[in-house]
Amino acid sequence: MSLQSETFIEKAPLERYIAPEMPSLIGMSRAELADALGQAGVPEAQRKMRVQQLWHWIYFRGFTTFDDMTSVSKELRAELAKRFTLARPEVVAEQISIDGTRKWLLRLPGDPDSKLPHDVECVYIPDTERGTLCVSSQVGCTLTCSFCHTGTQRLVRNLTAGEIAGQIMVARDRMGDWPGGTRPTDGVVPSGDRCVTNVVMMGMGEPLYNLDAVRDALLIVSDGDGLGISKRRITLSTSGVIPNIERAGNEIGCMLAVSLHAVRDELRNELVPLNRKYPIKELMEACRNYPGASNAKRITFEYVMLKGVNDSIEDAKALVRLLKGIHAKINLIPFNPWPGTKYECSDWDQIEKFSQVVFDAGYASPVRTPRGRDILAACGQLKSATEKLSARERMALRAMAMTDE
Ligand code: SAH
Ligand code: SF4
């Protein structure tokens, strides 16, 4: 079957990008919003109440302008509009896969000296009863896992809390997923009343290398008066940044996924080079101590299936031994190929045999069905469009951006 996908927004040329001039309120905590209100002249005694109102319009209702915030006085709306926006990351392309997966390319301000913007991808994966949004935490990734496309990208920057929470808001905007909104008729959406019901920090980047912004964003995402996605439905995936695992548990309290991929240090050093710094034994110890881990709140261990590399029955047995005593789930991920990779996905019957060993040991071992492969939206396939350009194209763009001034 030949794969086909549709593109709903055509990609805008990079050189047309204009960075926003005013700061956006998106991503601000309640305390930061109170400061912003102070700048707009709101007396201290009123700020708490005003924050409450703004919070509702911004994060619960999803308003993109101050105009219709009826509980806020006209004067204050005008003062706010002079100083701030409610801008989310700019959507420059939208694609929808034949399986209903949607991918958005988002453009963000770049370094002040380079003029070129950055971009990141965000992916929506609908199912019958849930809709999962796969969110990025960084442009690119400083880690260089050998099987991951994002890890080959040179340009890296941390996303801000607003750019992270903004991805959920963009998805809600694009799918009418705010109270009273109109749900899409093109493509699959879950049967309940919300399109985005779950969030996974599994897009581009290592979330525990950008913990402060990820924490601030996820506290907004899980806020019951705001975006309202429960912490049980938010999963943070890490390649194993041990010192920050405990902090994530204490400061965010969401579900944890660990990208294990190998059971021996020698092989994991090659697949996930961070293992040289934080080896398997210590990683397992950190997982045992993850705050809040319990039978009902298990840690997911991700294991990418690489043909002839980590997929033997011996590996499966060693995996089961390694996880003994940890409240664990195992998620087998068929390797998603990308141009230039040296790896291949394990054969299907090998994945099944591997999965059987894990299952017989008492673990549910779902094999993650690859989604959105036709639009390069599957795990590990994300890479920014700027990076896909050749060096010559990048230079030409930079020259154009300079002469525009
Ligand atoms: N940096 C974090 C989160 C992003 S990656 C981490 O590594 O956990 C999300 C998941 O996709 C990780 O388990 C990662 O190892 C996996 N992954 C990366 N490249 C992949 C590929 N080409 N095929 C399948 N899974 C991949
Ligand atoms: Fe970074 Fe995760 Fe990819 Fe490794 S797998 S390079 S940590 S995004």
Coordinates of C-alpha atoms and ligand atoms in Angstrom, one line a residue:
M1 CA 0.0 0.0 0.0
S2 CA 1.4 3.4 -0.9
L3 CA 1.2 5.8 2.0
Q4 CA -0.4 9.1 1.4
S5 CA -0.9 12.1 3.6
E6 CA -2.4 15.4 3.3
T7 CA -0.9 18.8 4.1
F8 CA -3.3 21.3 5.4
I9 CA -1.1 24.3 5.9
E10 CA 1.7 24.7 3.5
K11 CA 5.0 25.5 5.0
A12 CA 5.8 29.3 5.1
P13 CA 9.2 30.3 4.0
L14 CA 11.7 30.7 6.8
E15 CA 12.8 34.1 5.7
R16 CA 9.3 35.5 6.2
Y17 CA 9.5 34.9 9.9
I18 CA 9.1 38.0 12.2
A19 CA 9.8 37.4 15.9
P20 CA 7.0 38.7 18.2
E21 CA 7.7 42.1 19.7
M22 CA 5.6 41.9 22.8
P23 CA 5.8 39.1 25.4
S24 CA 3.1 36.5 25.6
L25 CA 1.3 35.7 28.8
I26 CA 1.2 32.1 27.8
G27 CA 3.4 30.0 30.2
M28 CA 3.2 32.5 33.1
S29 CA 2.5 31.1 36.5
R30 CA 0.0 32.8 38.7
A31 CA 2.8 34.7 40.5
E32 CA 4.2 35.9 37.1
L33 CA 0.7 36.9 35.9
A34 CA 0.3 38.9 39.1
D35 CA 3.5 40.8 38.2
A36 CA 2.3 41.4 34.7
L37 CA -0.9 42.8 36.0
G38 CA 1.1 45.1 38.3
Q39 CA 2.9 46.4 35.2
A40 CA -0.4 47.1 33.7
G41 CA -1.3 49.3 36.7
V42 CA -3.5 46.9 38.7
P43 CA -3.3 47.7 42.5
E44 CA -1.8 44.9 44.6
A45 CA -5.1 44.2 46.5
Q46 CA -6.9 43.4 43.2
R47 CA -4.3 41.2 41.6
K48 CA -5.2 37.9 43.1
M49 CA -8.8 38.2 41.8
R50 CA -7.7 39.4 38.4
V51 CA -5.2 36.6 38.1
Q52 CA -8.1 34.2 38.7
Q53 CA -10.1 35.8 35.9
L54 CA -7.3 35.8 33.4
W55 CA -6.3 32.2 34.2
H56 CA -9.8 31.1 33.3
W57 CA -9.9 32.9 30.0
I58 CA -6.4 32.0 29.0
Y59 CA -6.1 28.4 30.1
F60 CA -9.6 27.1 30.5
R61 CA -11.4 28.9 27.7
G62 CA -8.3 29.2 25.4
F63 CA -8.9 32.8 24.3
T64 CA -6.4 34.3 21.9
T65 CA -7.2 38.0 22.4
F66 CA -8.1 40.1 25.4
D67 CA -11.2 41.6 23.6
D68 CA -13.8 39.1 24.7
M69 CA -12.8 38.7 28.4
T70 CA -16.1 40.0 29.6
S71 CA -15.2 39.8 33.3
V72 CA -12.2 42.1 32.8
S73 CA -12.8 45.9 32.6
K74 CA -12.4 47.5 29.1
E75 CA -9.7 49.7 30.5
L76 CA -7.6 46.8 31.8
R77 CA -8.1 44.8 28.6
A78 CA -6.7 47.8 26.7
E79 CA -3.8 48.2 29.1
L80 CA -2.9 44.5 28.8
A81 CA -3.2 44.6 25.0
K82 CA -0.6 47.4 24.9
R83 CA 2.0 45.4 26.7
F84 CA 1.3 41.7 26.2
T85 CA -0.1 39.1 23.7
L86 CA -1.7 35.7 24.1
A87 CA 0.5 34.3 21.3
R88 CA 1.3 30.6 21.1
P89 CA 4.1 29.2 19.0
E90 CA 3.4 30.0 15.4
V91 CA 2.0 27.1 13.4
V92 CA 3.8 27.0 10.0
A93 CA 2.7 23.6 8.7
E94 CA 0.1 21.0 9.6
Q95 CA 0.0 17.5 8.2
I96 CA -2.4 14.7 8.8
S97 CA -1.5 11.1 8.3
I98 CA -3.7 8.4 6.7
D99 CA -4.0 7.0 10.3
G100 CA -5.3 10.2 11.7
T101 CA -2.0 11.3 13.3
R102 CA -1.5 15.1 13.0
K103 CA 1.8 16.8 13.1
W104 CA 2.4 20.5 13.5
L105 CA 5.6 22.4 12.7
L106 CA 6.0 25.3 15.1
R107 CA 8.3 28.2 14.5
L108 CA 10.0 29.9 17.5
P109 CA 12.4 32.9 17.8
G110 CA 16.0 31.9 17.2
D111 CA 19.1 33.3 18.8
P112 CA 19.1 37.1 18.6
D113 CA 22.4 37.1 16.5
S114 CA 21.4 34.5 13.9
K115 CA 18.1 36.0 12.7
L116 CA 16.9 32.5 11.7
P117 CA 14.1 31.1 13.7
H118 CA 14.1 27.6 15.2
D119 CA 11.4 25.1 14.8
V120 CA 10.0 22.1 16.6
E121 CA 7.4 19.5 15.9
C122 CA 4.5 18.4 18.0
V123 CA 2.4 15.3 17.2
Y124 CA -1.2 14.3 18.0
I125 CA -2.1 10.6 18.1
P126 CA -5.8 9.9 18.3
D127 CA -7.3 6.6 19.6
T128 CA -10.8 5.5 20.2
E129 CA -11.0 6.7 23.8
R130 CA -8.0 9.0 24.2
G131 CA -6.0 11.5 22.3
T132 CA -2.3 11.8 23.1
L133 CA -0.2 14.8 22.4
C134 CA 3.5 14.3 22.0
V135 CA 5.2 17.5 23.1
S136 CA 8.8 18.7 22.6
S137 CA 11.0 20.1 25.4
Q138 CA 14.0 21.3 23.3
V139 CA 14.9 22.3 19.8
G140 CA 17.0 19.3 18.9
C141 CA 18.8 17.4 21.7
T142 CA 22.3 17.6 23.1
L143 CA 22.3 13.8 23.7
T144 CA 23.3 11.7 20.7
C145 CA 21.5 8.4 21.0
S146 CA 22.6 6.5 18.0
F147 CA 19.2 5.4 16.8
C148 CA 17.4 8.7 17.2
H149 CA 17.0 11.3 14.4
T150 CA 16.7 14.2 16.8
G151 CA 20.1 13.3 18.2
T152 CA 21.7 14.1 14.9
Q153 CA 20.6 17.7 15.0
R154 CA 23.2 20.3 15.8
L155 CA 21.1 23.3 16.7
V156 CA 19.8 23.0 20.2
R157 CA 18.0 25.3 22.6
N158 CA 15.7 24.9 25.6
L159 CA 12.1 25.7 25.1
T160 CA 10.5 28.1 27.5
A161 CA 7.5 27.1 29.7
G162 CA 5.3 29.1 27.4
E163 CA 6.6 27.3 24.3
I164 CA 6.0 23.9 26.0
A165 CA 2.5 24.7 27.4
G166 CA 1.8 26.5 24.1
Q167 CA 2.0 23.2 22.2
I168 CA -1.0 21.9 24.0
M169 CA -2.8 25.2 23.4
V170 CA -2.0 25.1 19.7
A171 CA -3.3 21.5 19.4
R172 CA -6.6 22.6 21.2
D173 CA -6.8 25.7 18.9
R174 CA -6.3 23.6 15.7
M175 CA -8.9 21.0 16.8
G176 CA -11.5 23.2 18.4
D177 CA -10.7 21.5 21.7
W178 CA -11.9 24.3 24.0
P179 CA -15.3 24.4 25.7
G180 CA -17.9 25.0 23.0
G181 CA -15.4 24.4 20.2
T182 CA -16.2 22.5 17.0
R183 CA -14.3 19.2 16.7
P184 CA -12.6 18.3 13.4
T185 CA -14.5 16.3 10.8
D186 CA -11.3 15.3 8.9
G187 CA -9.5 12.5 10.6
V188 CA -10.0 10.4 13.7
V189 CA -10.7 12.0 17.1
P190 CA -11.5 10.1 20.3
S191 CA -15.2 9.5 21.3
G192 CA -15.2 11.6 24.6
D193 CA -15.7 15.3 24.8
R194 CA -12.0 16.3 24.6
C195 CA -9.5 15.7 21.8
V196 CA -6.3 16.1 23.9
T197 CA -6.7 13.8 26.9
N198 CA -3.1 12.8 27.5
V199 CA 0.3 14.4 27.2
V200 CA 3.7 12.7 26.7
M201 CA 7.0 14.5 26.9
M202 CA 8.4 12.4 24.1
G203 CA 8.9 14.8 21.3
M204 CA 12.2 16.5 20.5
G205 CA 14.7 17.0 23.4
E206 CA 15.5 15.6 26.8
P207 CA 13.0 17.0 29.3
L208 CA 15.2 16.5 32.3
Y209 CA 17.8 18.8 30.7
N210 CA 15.2 21.5 30.8
L211 CA 13.6 20.7 34.0
D212 CA 12.6 24.1 35.3
A213 CA 10.7 25.1 32.2
V214 CA 9.1 21.6 31.8
R215 CA 8.0 21.7 35.4
D216 CA 6.4 25.2 35.1
A217 CA 4.7 24.1 31.9
L218 CA 3.4 20.8 33.3
L219 CA 2.0 22.5 36.4
I220 CA -0.1 24.7 34.1
V221 CA -1.1 21.7 32.0
S222 CA -2.2 19.8 35.0
D223 CA -3.9 22.7 36.8
G224 CA -7.6 21.8 37.4
D225 CA -8.7 25.4 36.7
G226 CA -6.6 25.6 33.6
L227 CA -5.7 23.1 30.9
G228 CA -6.9 20.4 33.3
I229 CA -5.1 17.3 32.2
S230 CA -4.5 15.1 35.3
K231 CA -0.9 14.2 36.3
R232 CA -1.8 10.6 35.8
R233 CA -2.3 11.3 32.1
I234 CA 1.0 13.1 31.7
T235 CA 4.2 11.1 31.1
L236 CA 7.7 12.4 31.1
S237 CA 10.2 10.3 29.2
T238 CA 13.9 10.6 30.0
S239 CA 17.0 8.9 28.7
G240 CA 18.2 8.7 32.3
V241 CA 19.3 12.0 33.8
I242 CA 19.6 10.5 37.3
P243 CA 20.0 13.7 39.4
N244 CA 16.8 15.1 38.0
I245 CA 14.6 12.0 38.3
E246 CA 13.8 12.5 41.9
R247 CA 13.2 16.3 41.4
A248 CA 10.8 15.5 38.6
G249 CA 8.9 13.2 41.0
N250 CA 8.8 15.8 43.8
E251 CA 8.2 18.9 41.8
I252 CA 5.9 17.7 39.0
G253 CA 4.5 14.3 40.2
C254 CA 3.7 13.1 36.7
M255 CA 4.2 9.6 35.3
L256 CA 7.7 8.6 34.4
A257 CA 9.0 6.7 31.4
V258 CA 12.7 5.7 31.1
S259 CA 14.3 5.0 27.8
L260 CA 16.2 1.8 28.7
H261 CA 16.8 0.1 25.3
A262 CA 19.6 -2.2 26.6
V263 CA 20.3 -4.3 29.6
R264 CA 24.1 -4.3 29.5
D265 CA 26.2 -1.1 30.1
E266 CA 28.5 -1.9 27.1
L267 CA 25.6 -1.8 24.6
R268 CA 23.7 1.0 26.4
N269 CA 26.8 3.1 26.2
E270 CA 26.6 2.8 22.5
L271 CA 22.9 3.3 22.1
V272 CA 22.3 6.0 24.8
P273 CA 25.8 7.6 25.4
L274 CA 24.5 9.3 28.5
N275 CA 24.8 5.8 30.1
R276 CA 28.6 6.4 30.4
K277 CA 27.7 9.1 33.0
Y278 CA 24.7 7.4 34.5
P279 CA 25.0 3.6 34.2
I280 CA 22.2 1.1 34.4
K281 CA 22.6 0.0 38.1
E282 CA 22.4 3.6 39.3
L283 CA 19.5 4.3 36.9
M284 CA 17.5 1.4 38.4
E285 CA 18.2 2.7 41.9
A286 CA 16.8 6.1 40.9
C287 CA 13.7 4.4 39.5
R288 CA 13.2 2.3 42.7
N289 CA 13.3 5.6 44.6
Y290 CA 11.0 7.6 42.2
P291 CA 8.7 9.5 44.5
G292 CA 5.1 8.2 44.2
A293 CA 6.0 5.0 42.3
S294 CA 3.6 2.3 43.2
N295 CA 1.7 -0.6 41.8
A296 CA -1.0 1.8 40.5
K297 CA 1.6 4.3 39.3
R298 CA 4.2 2.2 37.5
I299 CA 7.3 3.4 35.7
T300 CA 7.3 2.6 32.0
F301 CA 10.5 1.2 30.5
E302 CA 10.8 1.9 26.8
Y303 CA 12.8 -0.5 24.7
V304 CA 13.4 0.1 21.0
M305 CA 13.6 -3.1 19.0
L306 CA 16.8 -3.1 16.9
K307 CA 17.4 -6.1 14.7
G308 CA 20.3 -8.2 15.8
V309 CA 21.4 -5.5 18.4
N310 CA 19.2 -5.8 21.5
D311 CA 16.4 -8.1 20.5
S312 CA 17.6 -11.6 21.5
I313 CA 15.6 -13.9 23.9
E314 CA 18.6 -13.6 26.3
D315 CA 18.1 -9.9 26.3
A316 CA 14.4 -10.3 27.1
K317 CA 15.2 -12.6 30.0
A318 CA 17.9 -10.2 31.3
L319 CA 15.4 -7.3 31.0
V320 CA 12.9 -9.2 33.2
R321 CA 15.6 -9.9 35.8
L322 CA 16.8 -6.3 35.8
L323 CA 13.3 -4.9 36.5
K324 CA 12.7 -7.2 39.5
G325 CA 11.3 -5.3 42.4
I326 CA 10.4 -2.2 40.4
H327 CA 6.8 -1.2 39.8
A328 CA 7.3 -1.4 36.0
K329 CA 5.5 -1.6 32.7
I330 CA 7.5 -2.4 29.5
N331 CA 6.8 -0.7 26.2
L332 CA 8.4 -2.3 23.2
I333 CA 8.9 0.2 20.4
P334 CA 9.5 -1.0 16.9
F335 CA 12.4 1.0 15.5
N336 CA 11.3 3.8 13.2
P337 CA 13.9 4.2 10.4
W338 CA 15.1 7.6 9.1
P339 CA 17.3 8.5 6.2
G340 CA 20.9 7.5 6.9
T341 CA 20.4 5.3 9.9
K342 CA 22.5 2.1 10.3
Y343 CA 19.8 0.3 12.2
E344 CA 16.9 -1.9 11.1
C345 CA 13.7 -2.7 13.0
S346 CA 13.6 -6.2 14.4
D347 CA 11.5 -8.8 12.5
W348 CA 7.9 -9.0 13.6
D349 CA 8.2 -12.6 14.9
Q350 CA 11.3 -11.7 16.9
I351 CA 9.3 -8.8 18.5
E352 CA 6.6 -11.3 19.3
K353 CA 9.0 -13.8 20.9
F354 CA 10.6 -11.1 22.9
S355 CA 7.2 -9.8 24.0
Q356 CA 6.1 -13.3 25.1
V357 CA 9.1 -13.6 27.5
V358 CA 8.2 -10.3 29.1
F359 CA 4.5 -11.2 29.2
D360 CA 5.3 -14.6 30.8
A361 CA 7.2 -12.8 33.5
G362 CA 4.0 -11.0 34.5
Y363 CA 4.4 -7.7 32.7
A364 CA 2.0 -6.2 30.3
S365 CA 4.2 -5.6 27.3
P366 CA 2.4 -3.7 24.7
V367 CA 4.2 -3.2 21.4
R368 CA 3.8 0.5 20.5
T369 CA 2.2 0.5 17.0
P370 CA 4.1 3.1 14.9
R371 CA 1.8 6.0 14.1
G372 CA 2.2 8.7 11.5
R373 CA 5.2 7.1 9.7
D374 CA 4.0 8.5 6.4
I375 CA 4.4 12.1 7.7
L376 CA 7.7 11.2 9.6
A377 CA 5.8 11.7 12.9
A378 CA 6.7 8.5 14.7
C379 CA 9.0 8.3 17.7
G380 CA 12.5 9.4 17.0
Q381 CA 11.8 10.7 13.5
L382 CA 11.3 14.3 14.5
K383 CA 13.9 16.7 13.3
S384 CA 13.5 20.4 12.6
A385 CA 13.0 21.7 9.1
T386 CA 15.9 24.2 9.4
E387 CA 18.2 21.2 10.0
K388 CA 17.0 19.3 7.0
L389 CA 18.3 22.1 4.8
S390 CA 21.7 21.9 3.3
A391 CA 24.5 24.2 4.6
R392 CA 24.3 26.1 1.3
E393 CA 20.5 26.6 1.7
R394 CA 21.0 27.8 5.2
M395 CA 23.6 30.3 4.2
A396 CA 21.4 31.6 1.4
L397 CA 18.5 32.1 3.9
R398 CA 20.7 33.9 6.4
A399 CA 21.9 36.2 3.6
M400 CA 18.2 36.9 2.6
A401 CA 17.3 37.6 6.2
M402 CA 20.1 40.1 6.6
T403 CA 19.3 42.0 3.4
D404 CA 15.6 42.2 4.5
E405 CA 16.5 44.7 7.3
Ligands
SAH1 N1 14.6 12.4 25.2 C1 13.6 11.6 25.8 C2 12.3 11.8 25.2 C3 12.2 11.9 23.7 S1 12.4 10.4 22.8 C4 14.0 10.2 25.8 O1 15.0 9.8 25.2 O2 13.4 9.4 26.6 C5 10.9 9.4 23.0 C6 11.2 7.9 22.9 O3 11.4 7.6 21.5 C7 12.4 7.5 23.6 O4 12.2 6.2 24.3 C8 13.4 7.3 22.5 O5 14.4 6.4 22.9 C9 12.5 6.7 21.4 N2 13.1 6.8 20.1 C10 14.1 7.6 19.6 N3 14.4 7.4 18.3 C11 13.6 6.3 17.9 C12 13.4 5.6 16.7 N4 14.1 6.0 15.6 N5 12.5 4.6 16.7 C13 11.8 4.3 17.8 N6 11.9 5.0 19.0 C14 12.8 6.0 19.0
SF4_2 FE1 17.7 13.0 22.8 FE2 15.8 11.2 23.6 FE3 16.7 11.3 21.0 FE4 18.3 10.4 23.0 S1 16.4 9.5 22.3 S2 18.9 11.8 21.3 S3 17.7 11.7 24.7 S4 15.6 12.9 22.1

